[in-house]
mmCIF file of C-alpha atoms in Angstrom:
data_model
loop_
_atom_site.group_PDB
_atom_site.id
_atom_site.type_symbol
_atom_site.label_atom_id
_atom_site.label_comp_id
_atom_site.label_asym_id
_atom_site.label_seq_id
_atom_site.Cartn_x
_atom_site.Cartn_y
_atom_site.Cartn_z
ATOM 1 C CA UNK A 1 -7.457 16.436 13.477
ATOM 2 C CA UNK A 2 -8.454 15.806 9.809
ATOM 3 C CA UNK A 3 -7.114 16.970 6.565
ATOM 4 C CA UNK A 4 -9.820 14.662 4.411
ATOM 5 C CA UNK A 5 -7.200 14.894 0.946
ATOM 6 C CA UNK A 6 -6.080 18.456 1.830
ATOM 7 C CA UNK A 7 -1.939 17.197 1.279
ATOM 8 C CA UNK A 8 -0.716 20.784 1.187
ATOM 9 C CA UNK A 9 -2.449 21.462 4.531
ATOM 10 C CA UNK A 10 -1.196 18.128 6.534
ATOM 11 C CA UNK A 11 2.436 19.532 5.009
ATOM 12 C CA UNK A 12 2.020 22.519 7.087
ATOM 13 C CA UNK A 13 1.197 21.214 9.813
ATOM 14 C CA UNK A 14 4.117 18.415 10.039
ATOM 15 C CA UNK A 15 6.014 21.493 9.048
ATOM 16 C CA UNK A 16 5.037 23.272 12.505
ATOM 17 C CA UNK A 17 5.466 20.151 14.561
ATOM 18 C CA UNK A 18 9.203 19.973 13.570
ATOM 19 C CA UNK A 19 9.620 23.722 14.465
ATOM 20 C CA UNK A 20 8.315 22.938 17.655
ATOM 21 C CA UNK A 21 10.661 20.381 18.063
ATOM 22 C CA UNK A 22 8.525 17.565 18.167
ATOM 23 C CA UNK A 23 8.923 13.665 16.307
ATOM 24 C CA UNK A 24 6.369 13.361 13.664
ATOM 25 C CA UNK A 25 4.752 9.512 12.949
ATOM 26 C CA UNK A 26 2.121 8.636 10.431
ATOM 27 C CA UNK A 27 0.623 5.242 10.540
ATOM 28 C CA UNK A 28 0.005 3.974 7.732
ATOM 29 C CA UNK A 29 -2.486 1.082 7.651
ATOM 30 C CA UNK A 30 -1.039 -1.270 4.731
ATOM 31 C CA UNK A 31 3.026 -1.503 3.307
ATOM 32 C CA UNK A 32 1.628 0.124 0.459
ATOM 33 C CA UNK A 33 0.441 2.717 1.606
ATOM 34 C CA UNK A 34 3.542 2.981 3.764
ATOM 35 C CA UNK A 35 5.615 3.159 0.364
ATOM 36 C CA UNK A 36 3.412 5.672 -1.283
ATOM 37 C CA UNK A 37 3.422 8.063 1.581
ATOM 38 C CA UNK A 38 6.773 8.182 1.747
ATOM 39 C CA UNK A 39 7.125 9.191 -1.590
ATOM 40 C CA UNK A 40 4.479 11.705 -1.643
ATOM 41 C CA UNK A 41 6.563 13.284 1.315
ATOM 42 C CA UNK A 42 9.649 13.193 -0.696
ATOM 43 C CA UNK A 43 7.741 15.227 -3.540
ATOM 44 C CA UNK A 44 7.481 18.094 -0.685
ATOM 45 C CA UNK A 45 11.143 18.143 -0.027
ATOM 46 C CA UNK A 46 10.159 16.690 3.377
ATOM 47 C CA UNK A 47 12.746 13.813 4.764
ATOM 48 C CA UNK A 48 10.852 9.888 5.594
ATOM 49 C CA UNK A 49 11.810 7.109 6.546
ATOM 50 C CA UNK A 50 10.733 3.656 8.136
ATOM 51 C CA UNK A 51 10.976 4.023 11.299
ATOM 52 C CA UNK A 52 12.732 0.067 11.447
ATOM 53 C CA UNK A 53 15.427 2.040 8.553
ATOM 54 C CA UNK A 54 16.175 5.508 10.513
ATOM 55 C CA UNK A 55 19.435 5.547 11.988
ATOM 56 C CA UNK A 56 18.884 8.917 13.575
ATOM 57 C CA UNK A 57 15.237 8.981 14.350
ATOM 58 C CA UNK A 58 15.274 12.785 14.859
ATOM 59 C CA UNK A 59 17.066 13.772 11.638
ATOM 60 C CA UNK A 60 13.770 12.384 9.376
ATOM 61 C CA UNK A 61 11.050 14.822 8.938
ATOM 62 C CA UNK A 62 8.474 12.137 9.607
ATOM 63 C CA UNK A 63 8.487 8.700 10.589
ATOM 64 C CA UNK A 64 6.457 6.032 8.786
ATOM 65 C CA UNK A 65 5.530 2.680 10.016
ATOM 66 C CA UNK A 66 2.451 0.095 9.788
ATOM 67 C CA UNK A 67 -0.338 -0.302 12.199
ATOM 68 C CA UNK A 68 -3.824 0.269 13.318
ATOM 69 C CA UNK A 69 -4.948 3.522 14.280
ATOM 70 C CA UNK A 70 -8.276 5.033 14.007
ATOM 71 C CA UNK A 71 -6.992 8.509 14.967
ATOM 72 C CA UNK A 72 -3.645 10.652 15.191
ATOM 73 C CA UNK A 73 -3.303 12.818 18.418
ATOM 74 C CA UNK A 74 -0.222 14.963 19.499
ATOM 75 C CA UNK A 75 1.802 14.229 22.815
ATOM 76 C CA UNK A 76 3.084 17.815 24.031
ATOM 77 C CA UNK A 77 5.122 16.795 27.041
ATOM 78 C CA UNK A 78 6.734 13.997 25.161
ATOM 79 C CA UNK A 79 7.199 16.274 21.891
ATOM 80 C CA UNK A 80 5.596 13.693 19.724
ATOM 81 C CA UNK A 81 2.510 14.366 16.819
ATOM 82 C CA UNK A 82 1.492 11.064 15.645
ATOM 83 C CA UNK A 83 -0.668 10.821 12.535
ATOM 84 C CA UNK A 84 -3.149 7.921 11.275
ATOM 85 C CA UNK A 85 -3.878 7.130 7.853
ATOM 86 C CA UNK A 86 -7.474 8.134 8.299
ATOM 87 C CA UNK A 87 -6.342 11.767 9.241
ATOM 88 C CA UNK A 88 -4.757 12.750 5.798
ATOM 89 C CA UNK A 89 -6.645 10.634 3.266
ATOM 90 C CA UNK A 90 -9.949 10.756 2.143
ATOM 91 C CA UNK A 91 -11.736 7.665 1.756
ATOM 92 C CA UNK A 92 -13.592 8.284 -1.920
ATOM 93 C CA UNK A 93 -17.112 8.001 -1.217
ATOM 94 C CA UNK A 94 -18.417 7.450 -5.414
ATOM 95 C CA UNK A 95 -18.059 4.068 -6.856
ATOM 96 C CA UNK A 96 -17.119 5.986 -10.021
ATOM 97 C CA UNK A 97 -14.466 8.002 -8.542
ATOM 98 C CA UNK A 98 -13.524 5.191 -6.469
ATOM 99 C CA UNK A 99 -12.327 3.080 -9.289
ATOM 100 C CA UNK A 100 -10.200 5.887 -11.243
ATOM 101 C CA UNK A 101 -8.589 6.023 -8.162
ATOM 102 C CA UNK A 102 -7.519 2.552 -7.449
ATOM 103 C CA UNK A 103 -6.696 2.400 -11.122
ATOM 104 C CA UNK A 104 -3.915 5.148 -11.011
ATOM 105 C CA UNK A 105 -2.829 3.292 -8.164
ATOM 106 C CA UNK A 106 -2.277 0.552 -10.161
ATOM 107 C CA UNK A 107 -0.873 2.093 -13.157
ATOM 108 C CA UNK A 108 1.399 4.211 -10.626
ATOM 109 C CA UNK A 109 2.372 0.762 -8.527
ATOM 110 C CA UNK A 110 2.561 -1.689 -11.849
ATOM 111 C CA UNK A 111 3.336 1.183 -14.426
ATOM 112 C CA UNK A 112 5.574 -1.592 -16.137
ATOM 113 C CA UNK A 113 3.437 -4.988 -15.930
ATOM 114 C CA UNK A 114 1.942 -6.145 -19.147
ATOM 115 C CA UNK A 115 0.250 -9.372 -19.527
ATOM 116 C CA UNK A 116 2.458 -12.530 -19.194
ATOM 117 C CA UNK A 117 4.507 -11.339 -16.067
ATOM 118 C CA UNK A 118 4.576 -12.943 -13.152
ATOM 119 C CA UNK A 119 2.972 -11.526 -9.878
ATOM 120 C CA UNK A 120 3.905 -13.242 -6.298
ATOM 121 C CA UNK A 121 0.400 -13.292 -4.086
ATOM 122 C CA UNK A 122 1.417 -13.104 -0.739
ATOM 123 C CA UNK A 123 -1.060 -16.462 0.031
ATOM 124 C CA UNK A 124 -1.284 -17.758 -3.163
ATOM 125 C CA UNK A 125 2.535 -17.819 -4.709
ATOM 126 C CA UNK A 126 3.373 -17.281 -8.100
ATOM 127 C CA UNK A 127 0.859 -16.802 -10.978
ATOM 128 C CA UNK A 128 0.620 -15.044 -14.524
ATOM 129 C CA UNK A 129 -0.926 -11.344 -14.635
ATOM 130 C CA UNK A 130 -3.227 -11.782 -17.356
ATOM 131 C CA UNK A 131 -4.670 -7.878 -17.081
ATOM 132 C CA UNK A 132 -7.130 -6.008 -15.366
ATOM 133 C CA UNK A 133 -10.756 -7.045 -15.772
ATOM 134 C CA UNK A 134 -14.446 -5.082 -14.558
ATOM 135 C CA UNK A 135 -16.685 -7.749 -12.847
ATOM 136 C CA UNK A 136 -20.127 -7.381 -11.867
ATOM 137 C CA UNK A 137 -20.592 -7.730 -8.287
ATOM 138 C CA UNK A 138 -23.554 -9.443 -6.742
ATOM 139 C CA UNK A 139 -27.238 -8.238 -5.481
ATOM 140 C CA UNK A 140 -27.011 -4.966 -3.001
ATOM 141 C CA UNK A 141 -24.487 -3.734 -5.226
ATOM 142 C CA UNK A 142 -26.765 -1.333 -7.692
ATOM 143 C CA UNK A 143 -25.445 -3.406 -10.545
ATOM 144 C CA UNK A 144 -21.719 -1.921 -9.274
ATOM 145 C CA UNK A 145 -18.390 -3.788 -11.174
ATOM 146 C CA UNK A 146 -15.547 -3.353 -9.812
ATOM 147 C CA UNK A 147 -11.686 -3.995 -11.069
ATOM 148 C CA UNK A 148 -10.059 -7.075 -10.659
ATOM 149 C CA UNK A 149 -6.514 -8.387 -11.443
ATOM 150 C CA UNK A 150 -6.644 -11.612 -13.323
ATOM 151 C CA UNK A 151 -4.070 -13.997 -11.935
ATOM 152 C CA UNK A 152 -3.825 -17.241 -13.886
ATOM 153 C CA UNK A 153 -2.116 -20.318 -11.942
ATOM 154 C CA UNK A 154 -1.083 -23.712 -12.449
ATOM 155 C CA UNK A 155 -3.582 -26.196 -13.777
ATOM 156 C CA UNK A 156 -5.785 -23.664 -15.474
ATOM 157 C CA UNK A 157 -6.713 -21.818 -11.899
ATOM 158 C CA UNK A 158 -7.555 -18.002 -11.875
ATOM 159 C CA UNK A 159 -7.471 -16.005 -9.254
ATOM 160 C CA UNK A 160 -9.128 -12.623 -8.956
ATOM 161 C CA UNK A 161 -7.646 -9.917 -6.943
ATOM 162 C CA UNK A 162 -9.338 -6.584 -6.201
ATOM 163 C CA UNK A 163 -7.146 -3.546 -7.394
ATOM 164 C CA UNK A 164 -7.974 -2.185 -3.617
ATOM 165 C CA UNK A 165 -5.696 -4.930 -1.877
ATOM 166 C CA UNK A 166 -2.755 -4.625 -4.190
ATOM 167 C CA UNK A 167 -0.629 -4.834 -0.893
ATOM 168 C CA UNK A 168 -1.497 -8.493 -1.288
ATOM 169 C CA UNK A 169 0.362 -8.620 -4.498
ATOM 170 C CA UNK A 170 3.890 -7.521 -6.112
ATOM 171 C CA UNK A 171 5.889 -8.543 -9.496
ATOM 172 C CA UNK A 172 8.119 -11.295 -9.528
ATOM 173 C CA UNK A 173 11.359 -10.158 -10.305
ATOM 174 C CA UNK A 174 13.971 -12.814 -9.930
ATOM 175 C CA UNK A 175 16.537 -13.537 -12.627
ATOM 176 C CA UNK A 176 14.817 -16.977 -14.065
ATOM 177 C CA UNK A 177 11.225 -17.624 -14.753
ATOM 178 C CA UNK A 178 9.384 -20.015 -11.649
ATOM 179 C CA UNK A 179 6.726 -22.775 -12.751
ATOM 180 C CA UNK A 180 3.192 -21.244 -11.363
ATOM 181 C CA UNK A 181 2.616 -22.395 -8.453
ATOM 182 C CA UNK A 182 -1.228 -24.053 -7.796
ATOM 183 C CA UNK A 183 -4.198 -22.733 -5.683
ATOM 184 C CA UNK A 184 -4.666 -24.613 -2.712
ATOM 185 C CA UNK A 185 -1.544 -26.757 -3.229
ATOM 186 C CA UNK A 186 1.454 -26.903 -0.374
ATOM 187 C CA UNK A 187 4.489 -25.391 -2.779
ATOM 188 C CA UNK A 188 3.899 -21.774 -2.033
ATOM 189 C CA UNK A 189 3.540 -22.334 2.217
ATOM 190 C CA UNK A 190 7.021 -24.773 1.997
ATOM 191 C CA UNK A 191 8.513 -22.196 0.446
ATOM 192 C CA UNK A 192 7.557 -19.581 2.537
ATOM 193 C CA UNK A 193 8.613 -21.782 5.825
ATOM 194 C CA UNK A 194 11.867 -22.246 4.478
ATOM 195 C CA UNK A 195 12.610 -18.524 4.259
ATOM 196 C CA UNK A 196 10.814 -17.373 7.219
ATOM 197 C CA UNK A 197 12.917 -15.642 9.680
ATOM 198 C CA UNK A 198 12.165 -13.079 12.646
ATOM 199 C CA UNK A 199 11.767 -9.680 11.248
ATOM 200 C CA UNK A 200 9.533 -6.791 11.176
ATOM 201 C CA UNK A 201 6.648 -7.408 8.446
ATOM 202 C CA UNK A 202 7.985 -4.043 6.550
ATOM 203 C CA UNK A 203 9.885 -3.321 5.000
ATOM 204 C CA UNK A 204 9.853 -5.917 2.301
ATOM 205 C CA UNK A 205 13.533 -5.997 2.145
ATOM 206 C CA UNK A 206 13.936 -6.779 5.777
#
């Protein structure tokens, strides 16, 4: 089973499971690309949902939730076609390529974000987004750069983020601006012990 980028193809096929009668789950291997799969299904008229949100399991088109799975495989006798997020998407194999298409990601995640907002790092806390910026990276590289978001924190720390991981990242969005928080100190971690409470890891809202 692999559609390597074909989207219209992997449509027919979920298509066919459901006229068989069978549940349809795709893995997705980060929360966003959870997010973004669910709305490329919703661009094919095709009904998704978290599978921690679906109050009738059966009535969603396909299933989405997070894990690790090299491979998708159908279950006949239990009526089930699970796919991975290695099935359907194509890993781009050009540097080139590869950064045009991390940066629509970002302009299609952070359309709004301009320099000055705030961004919450999931280890790091609160910082400035500064913009994006191409660094060089290191021998066995061919003289590659790749993309970065420029974070700046408290105390004149930057942080660097590579526009691949932007699951790591998401804009702050609360109703009054936060101080920055600072690299390595202990305000991010107390606040994120005060709010922790059991709950699935996505969705963010949980």
């Amino acid at each position: 089973m692999g559609f390597r980028g074909r989207i219209p193809d992997w449509i027919s096929d979920i298509r066919r499971a459901r006229e068989r009668g069978e549940t349809v789950l795709f893995v997705a291997a980060t929360p966003g690309r959870a997010e973004r799969t669910l709305e490329l299904l919703k661009e094919y008229d095709l009904r998704a949902a978290p599978i921690a949100q679906a109050e009738d399991l059966y009535a969603a088109s396909v299933l989405v939730t997070i894990g690790s799975l090299s491979r998708g495989f159908r279950l006949p006798a239990a009526a089930l076609q699970i796919y991975a997020e290695t099935d359907v998407f194509e890993e781009e194999r050009h540097a080139p390529e590869r950064r045009r298409s991390v940066s629509r990601t970002f302009l299609s995640d952070f359309r709004d974000l301009k320099g000055g907002d705030l961004i919450v790092h999931v280890d790091h806390g609160i910082g400035k987004f500064v913009g994006l910026k191409q660094i060089a990276l290191g021998p066995g590289h061919d003289g590659e750069a790749q993309e970065f978001l420029e974070l700046h924190y408290a105390g004149d720390d930057k942080l660097f983020v590579p526009v691949e991981r932007l699951d790591l990242v998401q804009k702050y969005t609360g109703a009054t601006r936060p101080p920055l928080d600072r690299l390595g100190g202990t305000t991010w971690e107390k606040a994120k012990t005060r709010v922790k409470k059991p709950c699935a890891t996505w969705p963010r809202n949980c």
